[in-house]
Amino acid sequence: MAAAPSSAEREAVDAFLGSLPAPAASGPPPRHLLLPALHALVDAIGWISEGGLNHVCERFGVPPAEAYGVASFYALLPTGPRAPVVIHACDDIACRMAGADRVVAVLEEVLGPAGGTDAVTWLPSPCVGACDRAPAAFIQRTNAENATVDGLAPGLPVERLLADLAGREGTDLAIPLRSGSVRIPQIEDGSTELRLLRRIGRLDPARLDDYQAAGGYEALRRAFDLGPEGVVREVSDSRLLGRGGAAFPAGRKWAAVATAPARPHYLVCNADESEPGTFKDRALMEEDPFALVEAMTIAGYATGCETSYLYVRGEYPTATARLEHAIAECRRQGLLGRDVMGAGFDFDIEIRRGGGAYICGEETALFNSIEGFRGEPRNKPPFPTDRGLFGKPTLVNNVETLINVLDIVLEGGPAFAGVGTEASTGTKLFCVSGSVARPGLYEVVFGVTLGELLELAGGVSGGRPRAILLGGAAGTFVPPDRLDIPLTFEGTRAAGASLGSGVVMVFGEAADMNDIVLRIAAFFRHESCGQCVPCRVGTVRQEEALRRFIGGEDEAGLLDEIGRAMGDASICGLGHTAALAARSAISLGLIGNGDRR
Amino acid sequence: MSVARGSTVRSVTIAVDGHDVTVPEGSTILAACREAGIPTPTLCFLETLTPVNTCRVCVVELEGSRALVPACSRRAEAGMVVSTDSERVRHSRKMVLEFLGSSVDLSLADEEIRQWMHEYRADPARYGSRAETVAQPPKVQDELYIRDYEKCILCYKCVQACGVEAQNTFAIAVAGRGFDARISTEFDVTLPDSACVYCGNCIGVCPTGALVFKTEFDMRREGTWDESRQSVTRTICSYCGVGCNLDLHVQDNRIVKVTSPLDHDVTSGHLCIKGRFGWRHVQAGLDEPEAEEG
């Protein structure tokens, strides 16, 4: 009755489960390996069939309906036939401005309609985190090895296709699979003021000895000297605020987890960078992976975690491969595993690949995703520091936040707090894209104004900008006469905006703002998990009302009502912020009135 | 619910709409509202299930909280100051009801829902006739159940009842994402091909008529379903020794539906296939003369 797996499907799942270290007890594998097992199936076969899913369910003892519910939640885990090679062509904000429509047109012409089942197909995609090289694409392919190597192996149909695409006029298809793909103009300029980015481009991200020669693992040594409480004190003294978007004081989280009575404690690094316009964490992970491993080790030491999870965005195969390599190297050198550096501290990192779901960047959705469930956010309280991953006290920090800890430990919290402003300490990474001369990743000391950052990025291309989007799709538009806004947490807040994940996207004179704002609305509709009514239906009603508003109908009032309900009654931050960009665009007069403005 | 009996339970006092309300420790804000006699709309909440707080129609304003909080799951803590009738609360409740009313067929929903629509001045029609809905044909796959998902508000109750909260069968789950999220078997296989054991507990908890017994579905189609002509007779299931209470819903001297009282110690409203559907033999003797008449 139940569909049987093919031998290839059976083999893919069994090989994955067989590759794991032997479990302590016999019985089915733990549920938190469900998502990796589904990934293994898709990596090998390209999609999840009934038979394939049944085999996974049989091995895990998970009901098929539940596993189907999990798989169908994730964009990168198709539950219907899919071509073995899929080009996920980004048509999100920055890529739209850079001609994503032409890329899509060519893909459609060459490959046919989206989502085909032949050798190669394409799909429109939300932001793939390569806005500095827009228009960009991410390539998903069966055979895990190919999917995670830099560049592309020759001789496959997709290479010929891409070569063909590259040769066409008006189609500059960047492939964010190649090494060194994030543009960091300050490094090209030879800037010596970089802190978070100082190692990038100067060492081989595959070599631990390079990292150590550049001062790597001095921070962990220093942390062992300070002791766990000492490290937490330095982080508290640094007044570091989280860089993932919510700007929560890191020291408070660390102290809460460190002192939580329940055991075990877990550390989770949120590397599910998916906010449209954001590519900072990808750069750090691809180019400086050992730094993240070291920073996580320090965080685990300080807060009493022996097990940690590094949840990397599914669209970041290069970052994943390099981190896997770095973790393996560190294990080999005694920097991870039992008795790290002989300090009597056990610590390890498990990588988890996301499945293509923006919502999994929300910390509690991320926990559910790691645990092998649908990535639906949980209601808070309880907060993660109290009951997080597997219901235990959990420290969850963003990649950039953790990288800051290295300098905090090395130079001391108070010294770190001396950089930047009183309320925004340290430096900040900004992802500058859109109509600027030199898009890319920038690191500046807190306090620099929006105008100064844009100058650093070579200035706005094509005259005066129409608007700047701060904070990504979940952020707000600011008008061009507010270039004096200091890019600090307090400065943007005072201006009615937020730094979010550090997105600074510039819209030039030619930008079609109606199209941009509609794309943002479509993004939220697509990425809503669907759990709560205000967000599941509200994001749909918002998109519909925006279309009417842009068509000239008087829907500003309704949009405001929808936005208020989403902001007030949704479960999580996605719903809370889903109307911000549209509402700011309306209040600034950027969209509407039936004409293209 | 899970509040222990006896005097050892500590109590907490919170302010609801300016009045102090004292409830046992561990109670929710919803329990406090009910204690204070404040009507609070709920859709995804059921006394016998763990709150999932997904519908958000019970949201209240909590001093110190930036967003509104769900009354059904947020525990009362001493000193909380709660408003249940502020402009923000009324607005969000209205919008939730409008969002559902404009996307889901609520024609068979509990009467209460229509009262709340009126109370909060919800106007689902203002989203226009082109507003996207979950309209789809009903799934008629066997002689016992109908799944009519255009009436589904995704309250998760059926999934809970099918899973750990009652039946432990796991035939259905939430699949898909966003507006495409839906209750589904694996790969949408038919119910007979799924793990379903036809306990009918999903139907027992459905608040909107998305899940109905085929008897009711057929009678509604024929226009013969008439609750005003129905009586409810309580009896005890005779199939085994557990002692489940059955409520026989009878119209024109025929059993048309079987439920179990939510507050019954043995069942909490849940039954098995025998109690739920094993009544046709009762009808057999009655049906024959009728057939002869016809």
PDB file of C-alpha atoms in Angstrom, chain A residues 336-503:
ATOM      1  CA  LEU A 336      37.056  21.174  19.255  1.00  0.00           C
ATOM      2  CA  GLY A 337      35.879  17.991  20.888  1.00  0.00           C
ATOM      3  CA  ARG A 338      37.009  16.580  24.202  1.00  0.00           C
ATOM      4  CA  ASP A 339      39.220  18.719  26.423  1.00  0.00           C
ATOM      5  CA  VAL A 340      39.664  21.680  24.088  1.00  0.00           C
ATOM      6  CA  MET A 341      43.282  22.918  24.194  1.00  0.00           C
ATOM      7  CA  GLY A 342      43.777  20.838  27.312  1.00  0.00           C
ATOM      8  CA  ALA A 343      41.633  23.259  29.285  1.00  0.00           C
ATOM      9  CA  GLY A 344      39.266  20.581  30.545  1.00  0.00           C
ATOM     10  CA  PHE A 345      36.388  21.920  28.470  1.00  0.00           C
ATOM     11  CA  ASP A 346      34.429  19.762  26.016  1.00  0.00           C
ATOM     12  CA  PHE A 347      32.810  21.530  23.106  1.00  0.00           C
ATOM     13  CA  ASP A 348      31.670  20.713  19.605  1.00  0.00           C
ATOM     14  CA  ILE A 349      29.740  22.268  16.762  1.00  0.00           C
ATOM     15  CA  GLU A 350      27.170  20.613  14.543  1.00  0.00           C
ATOM     16  CA  ILE A 351      26.238  22.287  11.288  1.00  0.00           C
ATOM     17  CA  ARG A 352      22.633  22.385  10.228  1.00  0.00           C
ATOM     18  CA  ARG A 353      21.646  23.500   6.746  1.00  0.00           C
ATOM     19  CA  GLY A 354      18.504  25.566   6.433  1.00  0.00           C
ATOM     20  CA  GLY A 355      15.905  24.464   3.925  1.00  0.00           C
ATOM     21  CA  GLY A 356      15.033  27.743   2.258  1.00  0.00           C
ATOM     22  CA  ALA A 357      12.763  29.546   4.709  1.00  0.00           C
ATOM     23  CA  TYR A 358      13.276  33.156   5.807  1.00  0.00           C
ATOM     24  CA  ILE A 359      11.236  32.542   8.939  1.00  0.00           C
ATOM     25  CA  CYS A 360      13.887  30.172  10.277  1.00  0.00           C
ATOM     26  CA  GLY A 361      16.028  33.219  11.006  1.00  0.00           C
ATOM     27  CA  GLU A 362      13.549  33.899  13.821  1.00  0.00           C
ATOM     28  CA  GLU A 363      15.218  32.275  16.808  1.00  0.00           C
ATOM     29  CA  THR A 364      12.368  30.086  18.015  1.00  0.00           C
ATOM     30  CA  ALA A 365      11.471  28.996  14.463  1.00  0.00           C
ATOM     31  CA  LEU A 366      15.137  28.112  14.110  1.00  0.00           C
ATOM     32  CA  PHE A 367      14.927  25.903  17.210  1.00  0.00           C
ATOM     33  CA  ASN A 368      11.925  24.068  15.781  1.00  0.00           C
ATOM     34  CA  SER A 369      13.758  23.648  12.504  1.00  0.00           C
ATOM     35  CA  ILE A 370      16.824  22.161  14.217  1.00  0.00           C
ATOM     36  CA  GLU A 371      14.599  19.866  16.260  1.00  0.00           C
ATOM     37  CA  GLY A 372      13.145  18.437  13.046  1.00  0.00           C
ATOM     38  CA  PHE A 373       9.820  20.233  13.034  1.00  0.00           C
ATOM     39  CA  ARG A 374       8.233  22.845  10.825  1.00  0.00           C
ATOM     40  CA  GLY A 375       9.970  26.182  11.217  1.00  0.00           C
ATOM     41  CA  GLU A 376       7.086  27.816  13.016  1.00  0.00           C
ATOM     42  CA  PRO A 377       7.957  30.406  15.662  1.00  0.00           C
ATOM     43  CA  ARG A 378       7.016  29.733  19.243  1.00  0.00           C
ATOM     44  CA  ASN A 379       5.198  32.106  21.457  1.00  0.00           C
ATOM     45  CA  LYS A 380       7.444  34.050  23.821  1.00  0.00           C
ATOM     46  CA  PRO A 381       7.751  33.798  26.796  1.00  0.00           C
ATOM     47  CA  PRO A 382       9.411  31.470  27.581  1.00  0.00           C
ATOM     48  CA  PHE A 383      12.519  33.124  26.152  1.00  0.00           C
ATOM     49  CA  PRO A 384      15.419  31.093  24.712  1.00  0.00           C
ATOM     50  CA  THR A 385      17.705  31.831  27.637  1.00  0.00           C
ATOM     51  CA  ASP A 386      15.131  30.075  29.815  1.00  0.00           C
ATOM     52  CA  ARG A 387      13.686  27.405  27.515  1.00  0.00           C
ATOM     53  CA  GLY A 388      15.116  27.344  24.009  1.00  0.00           C
ATOM     54  CA  LEU A 389      16.486  24.501  21.937  1.00  0.00           C
ATOM     55  CA  PHE A 390      15.139  21.146  23.176  1.00  0.00           C
ATOM     56  CA  GLY A 391      13.483  23.159  25.955  1.00  0.00           C
ATOM     57  CA  LYS A 392      16.833  23.991  27.556  1.00  0.00           C
ATOM     58  CA  PRO A 393      18.579  27.317  28.269  1.00  0.00           C
ATOM     59  CA  THR A 394      19.979  28.437  24.936  1.00  0.00           C
ATOM     60  CA  LEU A 395      22.297  31.189  23.841  1.00  0.00           C
ATOM     61  CA  VAL A 396      21.452  32.231  20.305  1.00  0.00           C
ATOM     62  CA  ASN A 397      23.627  34.783  18.570  1.00  0.00           C
ATOM     63  CA  ASN A 398      24.122  36.017  15.050  1.00  0.00           C
ATOM     64  CA  VAL A 399      27.412  35.408  13.189  1.00  0.00           C
ATOM     65  CA  GLU A 400      28.550  39.029  13.261  1.00  0.00           C
ATOM     66  CA  THR A 401      27.702  39.309  16.959  1.00  0.00           C
ATOM     67  CA  LEU A 402      29.896  36.331  17.757  1.00  0.00           C
ATOM     68  CA  ILE A 403      32.816  37.531  15.632  1.00  0.00           C
ATOM     69  CA  ASN A 404      32.844  40.719  17.733  1.00  0.00           C
ATOM     70  CA  VAL A 405      33.482  38.623  20.825  1.00  0.00           C
ATOM     71  CA  LEU A 406      37.017  37.792  19.653  1.00  0.00           C
ATOM     72  CA  ASP A 407      38.126  41.414  19.972  1.00  0.00           C
ATOM     73  CA  ILE A 408      36.115  41.925  23.139  1.00  0.00           C
ATOM     74  CA  VAL A 409      38.005  39.094  24.813  1.00  0.00           C
ATOM     75  CA  LEU A 410      41.366  40.186  23.432  1.00  0.00           C
ATOM     76  CA  GLU A 411      41.196  43.873  24.222  1.00  0.00           C
ATOM     77  CA  GLY A 412      38.667  43.796  27.070  1.00  0.00           C
ATOM     78  CA  GLY A 413      35.064  44.902  27.200  1.00  0.00           C
ATOM     79  CA  PRO A 414      35.711  48.495  28.330  1.00  0.00           C
ATOM     80  CA  ALA A 415      38.204  49.090  25.499  1.00  0.00           C
ATOM     81  CA  PHE A 416      35.717  47.706  22.985  1.00  0.00           C
ATOM     82  CA  ALA A 417      33.038  49.984  24.419  1.00  0.00           C
ATOM     83  CA  GLY A 418      35.352  52.914  23.761  1.00  0.00           C
ATOM     84  CA  VAL A 419      34.819  52.467  20.036  1.00  0.00           C
ATOM     85  CA  GLY A 420      31.662  53.852  18.489  1.00  0.00           C
ATOM     86  CA  THR A 421      29.035  55.753  20.419  1.00  0.00           C
ATOM     87  CA  GLU A 422      27.772  55.463  23.955  1.00  0.00           C
ATOM     88  CA  ALA A 423      24.799  53.276  23.001  1.00  0.00           C
ATOM     89  CA  SER A 424      26.254  51.588  19.899  1.00  0.00           C
ATOM     90  CA  THR A 425      29.667  50.190  20.637  1.00  0.00           C
ATOM     91  CA  GLY A 426      32.181  48.775  18.208  1.00  0.00           C
ATOM     92  CA  THR A 427      32.009  48.669  14.449  1.00  0.00           C
ATOM     93  CA  LYS A 428      29.194  47.571  12.174  1.00  0.00           C
ATOM     94  CA  LEU A 429      29.027  45.757   8.872  1.00  0.00           C
ATOM     95  CA  PHE A 430      26.800  47.329   6.256  1.00  0.00           C
ATOM     96  CA  CYS A 431      25.567  45.667   3.105  1.00  0.00           C
ATOM     97  CA  VAL A 432      25.403  48.449   0.569  1.00  0.00           C
ATOM     98  CA  SER A 433      23.615  47.719  -2.677  1.00  0.00           C
ATOM     99  CA  GLY A 434      21.441  49.263  -5.339  1.00  0.00           C
ATOM    100  CA  SER A 435      22.331  52.517  -7.049  1.00  0.00           C
ATOM    101  CA  VAL A 436      25.796  53.128  -5.673  1.00  0.00           C
ATOM    102  CA  ALA A 437      29.091  53.225  -7.518  1.00  0.00           C
ATOM    103  CA  ARG A 438      30.707  50.500  -5.406  1.00  0.00           C
ATOM    104  CA  PRO A 439      28.175  48.111  -3.898  1.00  0.00           C
ATOM    105  CA  GLY A 440      29.540  45.672  -1.367  1.00  0.00           C
ATOM    106  CA  LEU A 441      30.261  45.002   2.257  1.00  0.00           C
ATOM    107  CA  TYR A 442      31.550  47.869   4.409  1.00  0.00           C
ATOM    108  CA  GLU A 443      32.757  48.067   7.975  1.00  0.00           C
ATOM    109  CA  VAL A 444      32.496  51.389   9.751  1.00  0.00           C
ATOM    110  CA  VAL A 445      32.709  52.633  13.297  1.00  0.00           C
ATOM    111  CA  PHE A 446      29.302  53.359  14.800  1.00  0.00           C
ATOM    112  CA  GLY A 447      28.524  57.041  14.406  1.00  0.00           C
ATOM    113  CA  VAL A 448      29.203  57.362  10.699  1.00  0.00           C
ATOM    114  CA  THR A 449      26.216  58.929   8.967  1.00  0.00           C
ATOM    115  CA  LEU A 450      24.238  57.440   6.131  1.00  0.00           C
ATOM    116  CA  GLY A 451      25.673  60.055   3.785  1.00  0.00           C
ATOM    117  CA  GLU A 452      29.246  59.259   4.818  1.00  0.00           C
ATOM    118  CA  LEU A 453      28.693  55.568   4.222  1.00  0.00           C
ATOM    119  CA  LEU A 454      27.287  56.238   0.766  1.00  0.00           C
ATOM    120  CA  GLU A 455      30.306  58.412   0.007  1.00  0.00           C
ATOM    121  CA  LEU A 456      32.539  55.524   1.035  1.00  0.00           C
ATOM    122  CA  ALA A 457      30.589  53.414  -1.440  1.00  0.00           C
ATOM    123  CA  GLY A 458      31.515  55.801  -4.217  1.00  0.00           C
ATOM    124  CA  GLY A 459      28.357  57.844  -4.015  1.00  0.00           C
ATOM    125  CA  VAL A 460      24.945  57.363  -5.495  1.00  0.00           C
ATOM    126  CA  SER A 461      25.022  56.484  -9.155  1.00  0.00           C
ATOM    127  CA  GLY A 462      22.698  58.331 -11.449  1.00  0.00           C
ATOM    128  CA  GLY A 463      22.076  61.479  -9.461  1.00  0.00           C
ATOM    129  CA  ARG A 464      20.085  62.062  -6.310  1.00  0.00           C
ATOM    130  CA  PRO A 465      18.567  58.934  -4.770  1.00  0.00           C
ATOM    131  CA  ARG A 466      14.818  58.664  -4.433  1.00  0.00           C
ATOM    132  CA  ALA A 467      15.004  56.711  -1.185  1.00  0.00           C
ATOM    133  CA  ILE A 468      17.224  54.445   0.867  1.00  0.00           C
ATOM    134  CA  LEU A 469      15.958  51.227   2.430  1.00  0.00           C
ATOM    135  CA  LEU A 470      17.476  50.671   5.862  1.00  0.00           C
ATOM    136  CA  GLY A 471      17.262  47.246   7.499  1.00  0.00           C
ATOM    137  CA  GLY A 472      16.030  45.202   4.555  1.00  0.00           C
ATOM    138  CA  ALA A 473      12.506  44.111   3.687  1.00  0.00           C
ATOM    139  CA  ALA A 474      11.663  44.264   7.386  1.00  0.00           C
ATOM    140  CA  GLY A 475      13.042  47.800   7.545  1.00  0.00           C
ATOM    141  CA  THR A 476      11.926  51.216   6.408  1.00  0.00           C
ATOM    142  CA  PHE A 477      12.582  53.652   3.599  1.00  0.00           C
ATOM    143  CA  VAL A 478      14.208  56.926   4.484  1.00  0.00           C
ATOM    144  CA  PRO A 479      14.147  59.970   2.225  1.00  0.00           C
ATOM    145  CA  PRO A 480      17.268  61.339   0.503  1.00  0.00           C
ATOM    146  CA  ASP A 481      17.210  64.465   2.666  1.00  0.00           C
ATOM    147  CA  ARG A 482      18.006  62.348   5.711  1.00  0.00           C
ATOM    148  CA  LEU A 483      21.568  61.418   4.796  1.00  0.00           C
ATOM    149  CA  ASP A 484      22.537  62.972   8.127  1.00  0.00           C
ATOM    150  CA  ILE A 485      21.089  60.022  10.056  1.00  0.00           C
ATOM    151  CA  PRO A 486      23.858  58.523  12.183  1.00  0.00           C
ATOM    152  CA  LEU A 487      24.035  54.794  11.483  1.00  0.00           C
ATOM    153  CA  THR A 488      23.714  53.810  15.105  1.00  0.00           C
ATOM    154  CA  PHE A 489      20.972  51.909  16.873  1.00  0.00           C
ATOM    155  CA  GLU A 490      19.861  55.055  18.674  1.00  0.00           C
ATOM    156  CA  GLY A 491      20.308  57.333  15.668  1.00  0.00           C
ATOM    157  CA  THR A 492      18.152  55.252  13.348  1.00  0.00           C
ATOM    158  CA  ARG A 493      15.564  54.713  16.073  1.00  0.00           C
ATOM    159  CA  ALA A 494      15.285  58.463  16.572  1.00  0.00           C
ATOM    160  CA  ALA A 495      14.697  58.792  12.828  1.00  0.00           C
ATOM    161  CA  GLY A 496      11.875  56.252  12.953  1.00  0.00           C
ATOM    162  CA  ALA A 497      13.966  53.604  11.217  1.00  0.00           C
ATOM    163  CA  SER A 498      16.146  50.722  12.331  1.00  0.00           C
ATOM    164  CA  LEU A 499      19.529  49.294  11.428  1.00  0.00           C
ATOM    165  CA  GLY A 500      18.126  45.790  11.252  1.00  0.00           C
ATOM    166  CA  SER A 501      20.730  43.499   9.762  1.00  0.00           C
ATOM    167  CA  GLY A 502      22.739  46.359   8.276  1.00  0.00           C
ATOM    168  CA  VAL A 503      21.085  46.691   4.886  1.00  0.00           C
TER     169      VAL A 503
END
